């Protein structure tokens, strides 16, 4: 269930049940969420770098590798190799392709979070209103905002790694086909 920032319950004790100072525990929560966000961003960059390597390697092997794909008569092995290599490149591109919320989601995303660039850049975000919100926002609203954004970025990361896994699988099959072609020609 989506909770608007204006509807975040502000009557909860920020100190929690462990007897810690509310200021310290609020700092800990915010630092935890920011570290979580930074880790997700690093993992996205890592996935993008891996996908770029797979795309380059398999693309080069498909175009200039040991299996010739430019003859008029392609063998079944060459056809399968071409299709699997294309799938690997496509999945790599899908892993790297930037993702951002659709227009329908972007329209009111700033009502739920103000941490991500999509929320800050959406049509409904007014710079003056955001500045005022930051001057008057409660810690619970900030925690809610970053948490919401972290879940969203984690979902993007999951999709990236799914496509990356598919690219790795297709790349492995392509390499096996190159090995099979090599063995057949011996």
PDB file of N, CA, C and O in Angstrom, residues 117-155:
ATOM      1  N   UNK A 117      15.834  10.962  -8.440  1.00  0.00           N
ATOM      2  CA  UNK A 117      15.747  11.970  -9.498  1.00  0.00           C
ATOM      3  C   UNK A 117      14.420  11.909 -10.236  1.00  0.00           C
ATOM      4  O   UNK A 117      13.917  12.953 -10.657  1.00  0.00           O
ATOM      5  N   UNK A 118      13.788  10.718 -10.439  1.00  0.00           N
ATOM      6  CA  UNK A 118      12.479  10.756 -11.095  1.00  0.00           C
ATOM      7  C   UNK A 118      11.446  11.557 -10.288  1.00  0.00           C
ATOM      8  O   UNK A 118      10.634  12.271 -10.865  1.00  0.00           O
ATOM      9  N   UNK A 119      11.508  11.448  -8.958  1.00  0.00           N
ATOM     10  CA  UNK A 119      10.567  12.204  -8.133  1.00  0.00           C
ATOM     11  C   UNK A 119      10.844  13.696  -8.214  1.00  0.00           C
ATOM     12  O   UNK A 119       9.925  14.508  -8.291  1.00  0.00           O
ATOM     13  N   UNK A 120      12.112  14.054  -8.208  1.00  0.00           N
ATOM     14  CA  UNK A 120      12.466  15.477  -8.257  1.00  0.00           C
ATOM     15  C   UNK A 120      12.209  16.084  -9.629  1.00  0.00           C
ATOM     16  O   UNK A 120      11.953  17.281  -9.740  1.00  0.00           O
ATOM     17  N   UNK A 121      12.270  15.273 -10.675  1.00  0.00           N
ATOM     18  CA  UNK A 121      12.108  15.808 -12.023  1.00  0.00           C
ATOM     19  C   UNK A 121      10.703  15.643 -12.584  1.00  0.00           C
ATOM     20  O   UNK A 121      10.442  16.092 -13.697  1.00  0.00           O
ATOM     21  N   UNK A 122       9.798  15.027 -11.828  1.00  0.00           N
ATOM     22  CA  UNK A 122       8.453  14.808 -12.370  1.00  0.00           C
ATOM     23  C   UNK A 122       7.704  16.132 -12.512  1.00  0.00           C
ATOM     24  O   UNK A 122       8.029  17.129 -11.862  1.00  0.00           O
ATOM     25  N   UNK A 123       6.716  16.095 -13.354  1.00  0.00           N
ATOM     26  CA  UNK A 123       5.971  17.301 -13.689  1.00  0.00           C
ATOM     27  C   UNK A 123       5.329  17.931 -12.451  1.00  0.00           C
ATOM     28  O   UNK A 123       5.278  19.144 -12.332  1.00  0.00           O
ATOM     29  N   UNK A 124       4.892  17.113 -11.519  1.00  0.00           N
ATOM     30  CA  UNK A 124       4.203  17.641 -10.341  1.00  0.00           C
ATOM     31  C   UNK A 124       5.111  18.251  -9.281  1.00  0.00           C
ATOM     32  O   UNK A 124       4.623  18.814  -8.303  1.00  0.00           O
ATOM     33  N   UNK A 125       6.413  18.172  -9.441  1.00  0.00           N
ATOM     34  CA  UNK A 125       7.320  18.702  -8.426  1.00  0.00           C
ATOM     35  C   UNK A 125       7.638  20.166  -8.711  1.00  0.00           C
ATOM     36  O   UNK A 125       8.204  20.496  -9.744  1.00  0.00           O
ATOM     37  N   UNK A 126       7.262  21.001  -7.772  1.00  0.00           N
ATOM     38  CA  UNK A 126       7.547  22.423  -7.863  1.00  0.00           C
ATOM     39  C   UNK A 126       8.790  22.717  -7.028  1.00  0.00           C
ATOM     40  O   UNK A 126       8.840  22.322  -5.852  1.00  0.00           O
ATOM     41  N   UNK A 127       9.804  23.381  -7.583  1.00  0.00           N
ATOM     42  CA  UNK A 127      11.035  23.646  -6.830  1.00  0.00           C
ATOM     43  C   UNK A 127      10.796  24.389  -5.510  1.00  0.00           C
ATOM     44  O   UNK A 127      11.400  24.053  -4.495  1.00  0.00           O
ATOM     45  N   UNK A 128       9.912  25.346  -5.523  1.00  0.00           N
ATOM     46  CA  UNK A 128       9.631  26.102  -4.293  1.00  0.00           C
ATOM     47  C   UNK A 128       8.948  25.220  -3.249  1.00  0.00           C
ATOM     48  O   UNK A 128       9.272  25.273  -2.073  1.00  0.00           O
ATOM     49  N   UNK A 129       7.995  24.416  -3.704  1.00  0.00           N
ATOM     50  CA  UNK A 129       7.294  23.517  -2.782  1.00  0.00           C
ATOM     51  C   UNK A 129       8.267  22.487  -2.201  1.00  0.00           C
ATOM     52  O   UNK A 129       8.185  22.151  -1.015  1.00  0.00           O
ATOM     53  N   UNK A 130       9.194  22.008  -3.031  1.00  0.00           N
ATOM     54  CA  UNK A 130      10.180  21.046  -2.535  1.00  0.00           C
ATOM     55  C   UNK A 130      11.098  21.697  -1.500  1.00  0.00           C
ATOM     56  O   UNK A 130      11.387  21.114  -0.466  1.00  0.00           O
ATOM     57  N   UNK A 131      11.551  22.906  -1.793  1.00  0.00           N
ATOM     58  CA  UNK A 131      12.412  23.606  -0.839  1.00  0.00           C
ATOM     59  C   UNK A 131      11.686  23.828   0.484  1.00  0.00           C
ATOM     60  O   UNK A 131      12.262  23.629   1.562  1.00  0.00           O
ATOM     61  N   UNK A 132      10.423  24.189   0.421  1.00  0.00           N
ATOM     62  CA  UNK A 132       9.642  24.388   1.648  1.00  0.00           C
ATOM     63  C   UNK A 132       9.458  23.063   2.387  1.00  0.00           C
ATOM     64  O   UNK A 132       9.560  22.997   3.608  1.00  0.00           O
ATOM     65  N   UNK A 133       9.181  22.015   1.625  1.00  0.00           N
ATOM     66  CA  UNK A 133       9.031  20.686   2.236  1.00  0.00           C
ATOM     67  C   UNK A 133      10.310  20.301   2.990  1.00  0.00           C
ATOM     68  O   UNK A 133      10.257  19.806   4.108  1.00  0.00           O
ATOM     69  N   UNK A 134      11.462  20.542   2.372  1.00  0.00           N
ATOM     70  CA  UNK A 134      12.725  20.185   3.025  1.00  0.00           C
ATOM     71  C   UNK A 134      12.966  21.019   4.283  1.00  0.00           C
ATOM     72  O   UNK A 134      13.590  20.553   5.228  1.00  0.00           O
ATOM     73  N   UNK A 135      12.463  22.231   4.319  1.00  0.00           N
ATOM     74  CA  UNK A 135      12.611  23.063   5.517  1.00  0.00           C
ATOM     75  C   UNK A 135      11.718  22.584   6.654  1.00  0.00           C
ATOM     76  O   UNK A 135      12.051  22.769   7.819  1.00  0.00           O
ATOM     77  N   UNK A 136      10.599  21.960   6.313  1.00  0.00           N
ATOM     78  CA  UNK A 136       9.621  21.603   7.351  1.00  0.00           C
ATOM     79  C   UNK A 136       9.399  20.105   7.502  1.00  0.00           C
ATOM     80  O   UNK A 136       8.611  19.698   8.354  1.00  0.00           O
ATOM     81  N   UNK A 137      10.048  19.284   6.699  1.00  0.00           N
ATOM     82  CA  UNK A 137       9.777  17.843   6.736  1.00  0.00           C
ATOM     83  C   UNK A 137      10.218  17.234   8.065  1.00  0.00           C
ATOM     84  O   UNK A 137      11.153  17.691   8.720  1.00  0.00           O
ATOM     85  N   UNK A 138       9.509  16.215   8.426  1.00  0.00           N
ATOM     86  CA  UNK A 138       9.813  15.464   9.639  1.00  0.00           C
ATOM     87  C   UNK A 138      10.746  14.310   9.279  1.00  0.00           C
ATOM     88  O   UNK A 138      10.770  13.842   8.130  1.00  0.00           O
ATOM     89  N   UNK A 139      11.487  13.826  10.256  1.00  0.00           N
ATOM     90  CA  UNK A 139      12.422  12.721  10.032  1.00  0.00           C
ATOM     91  C   UNK A 139      11.677  11.504   9.480  1.00  0.00           C
ATOM     92  O   UNK A 139      12.155  10.838   8.568  1.00  0.00           O
ATOM     93  N   UNK A 140      10.506  11.228  10.009  1.00  0.00           N
ATOM     94  CA  UNK A 140       9.737  10.062   9.541  1.00  0.00           C
ATOM     95  C   UNK A 140       9.393  10.184   8.060  1.00  0.00           C
ATOM     96  O   UNK A 140       9.382   9.187   7.335  1.00  0.00           O
ATOM     97  N   UNK A 141       9.123  11.381   7.582  1.00  0.00           N
ATOM     98  CA  UNK A 141       8.834  11.580   6.165  1.00  0.00           C
ATOM     99  C   UNK A 141      10.081  11.356   5.320  1.00  0.00           C
ATOM    100  O   UNK A 141      10.009  10.774   4.236  1.00  0.00           O
ATOM    101  N   UNK A 142      11.211  11.808   5.809  1.00  0.00           N
ATOM    102  CA  UNK A 142      12.466  11.591   5.074  1.00  0.00           C
ATOM    103  C   UNK A 142      12.814  10.106   5.029  1.00  0.00           C
ATOM    104  O   UNK A 142      13.224   9.591   3.983  1.00  0.00           O
ATOM    105  N   UNK A 143      12.663   9.422   6.156  1.00  0.00           N
ATOM    106  CA  UNK A 143      12.922   7.974   6.200  1.00  0.00           C
ATOM    107  C   UNK A 143      11.984   7.260   5.233  1.00  0.00           C
ATOM    108  O   UNK A 143      12.399   6.380   4.475  1.00  0.00           O
ATOM    109  N   UNK A 144      10.719   7.643   5.235  1.00  0.00           N
ATOM    110  CA  UNK A 144       9.744   7.041   4.323  1.00  0.00           C
ATOM    111  C   UNK A 144      10.149   7.281   2.870  1.00  0.00           C
ATOM    112  O   UNK A 144      10.113   6.360   2.041  1.00  0.00           O
ATOM    113  N   UNK A 145      10.548   8.487   2.553  1.00  0.00           N
ATOM    114  CA  UNK A 145      10.916   8.855   1.189  1.00  0.00           C
ATOM    115  C   UNK A 145      12.104   8.040   0.681  1.00  0.00           C
ATOM    116  O   UNK A 145      12.064   7.471  -0.411  1.00  0.00           O
ATOM    117  N   UNK A 146      13.146   7.968   1.470  1.00  0.00           N
ATOM    118  CA  UNK A 146      14.337   7.218   1.051  1.00  0.00           C
ATOM    119  C   UNK A 146      14.023   5.726   0.968  1.00  0.00           C
ATOM    120  O   UNK A 146      14.459   5.042   0.037  1.00  0.00           O
ATOM    121  N   UNK A 147      13.247   5.232   1.916  1.00  0.00           N
ATOM    122  CA  UNK A 147      12.880   3.807   1.912  1.00  0.00           C
ATOM    123  C   UNK A 147      12.103   3.448   0.654  1.00  0.00           C
ATOM    124  O   UNK A 147      12.378   2.427   0.008  1.00  0.00           O
ATOM    125  N   UNK A 148      11.139   4.264   0.304  1.00  0.00           N
ATOM    126  CA  UNK A 148      10.335   4.036  -0.899  1.00  0.00           C
ATOM    127  C   UNK A 148      11.233   4.011  -2.132  1.00  0.00           C
ATOM    128  O   UNK A 148      11.128   3.132  -2.983  1.00  0.00           O
ATOM    129  N   UNK A 149      12.129   4.976  -2.217  1.00  0.00           N
ATOM    130  CA  UNK A 149      13.049   5.049  -3.354  1.00  0.00           C
ATOM    131  C   UNK A 149      13.968   3.832  -3.396  1.00  0.00           C
ATOM    132  O   UNK A 149      14.239   3.293  -4.475  1.00  0.00           O
ATOM    133  N   UNK A 150      14.440   3.382  -2.235  1.00  0.00           N
ATOM    134  CA  UNK A 150      15.335   2.222  -2.200  1.00  0.00           C
ATOM    135  C   UNK A 150      14.649   0.959  -2.710  1.00  0.00           C
ATOM    136  O   UNK A 150      15.271   0.151  -3.408  1.00  0.00           O
ATOM    137  N   UNK A 151      13.382   0.788  -2.375  1.00  0.00           N
ATOM    138  CA  UNK A 151      12.641  -0.378  -2.876  1.00  0.00           C
ATOM    139  C   UNK A 151      12.517  -0.297  -4.394  1.00  0.00           C
ATOM    140  O   UNK A 151      12.712  -1.289  -5.108  1.00  0.00           O
ATOM    141  N   UNK A 152      12.237   0.887  -4.895  1.00  0.00           N
ATOM    142  CA  UNK A 152      12.096   1.074  -6.344  1.00  0.00           C
ATOM    143  C   UNK A 152      13.408   0.784  -7.060  1.00  0.00           C
ATOM    144  O   UNK A 152      13.432   0.077  -8.076  1.00  0.00           O
ATOM    145  N   UNK A 153      14.515   1.299  -6.541  1.00  0.00           N
ATOM    146  CA  UNK A 153      15.816   1.074  -7.188  1.00  0.00           C
ATOM    147  C   UNK A 153      16.225  -0.395  -7.082  1.00  0.00           C
ATOM    148  O   UNK A 153      16.850  -0.940  -7.991  1.00  0.00           O
ATOM    149  N   UNK A 154      15.834  -1.055  -6.002  1.00  0.00           N
ATOM    150  CA  UNK A 154      16.139  -2.485  -5.862  1.00  0.00           C
ATOM    151  C   UNK A 154      15.402  -3.302  -6.919  1.00  0.00           C
ATOM    152  O   UNK A 154      15.938  -4.283  -7.446  1.00  0.00           O
ATOM    153  N   UNK A 155      14.194  -2.884  -7.266  1.00  0.00           N
ATOM    154  CA  UNK A 155      13.435  -3.580  -8.311  1.00  0.00           C
ATOM    155  C   UNK A 155      14.089  -3.392  -9.670  1.00  0.00           C
ATOM    156  O   UNK A 155      14.112  -4.318 -10.484  1.00  0.00           O
TER     157      UNK A 155
END
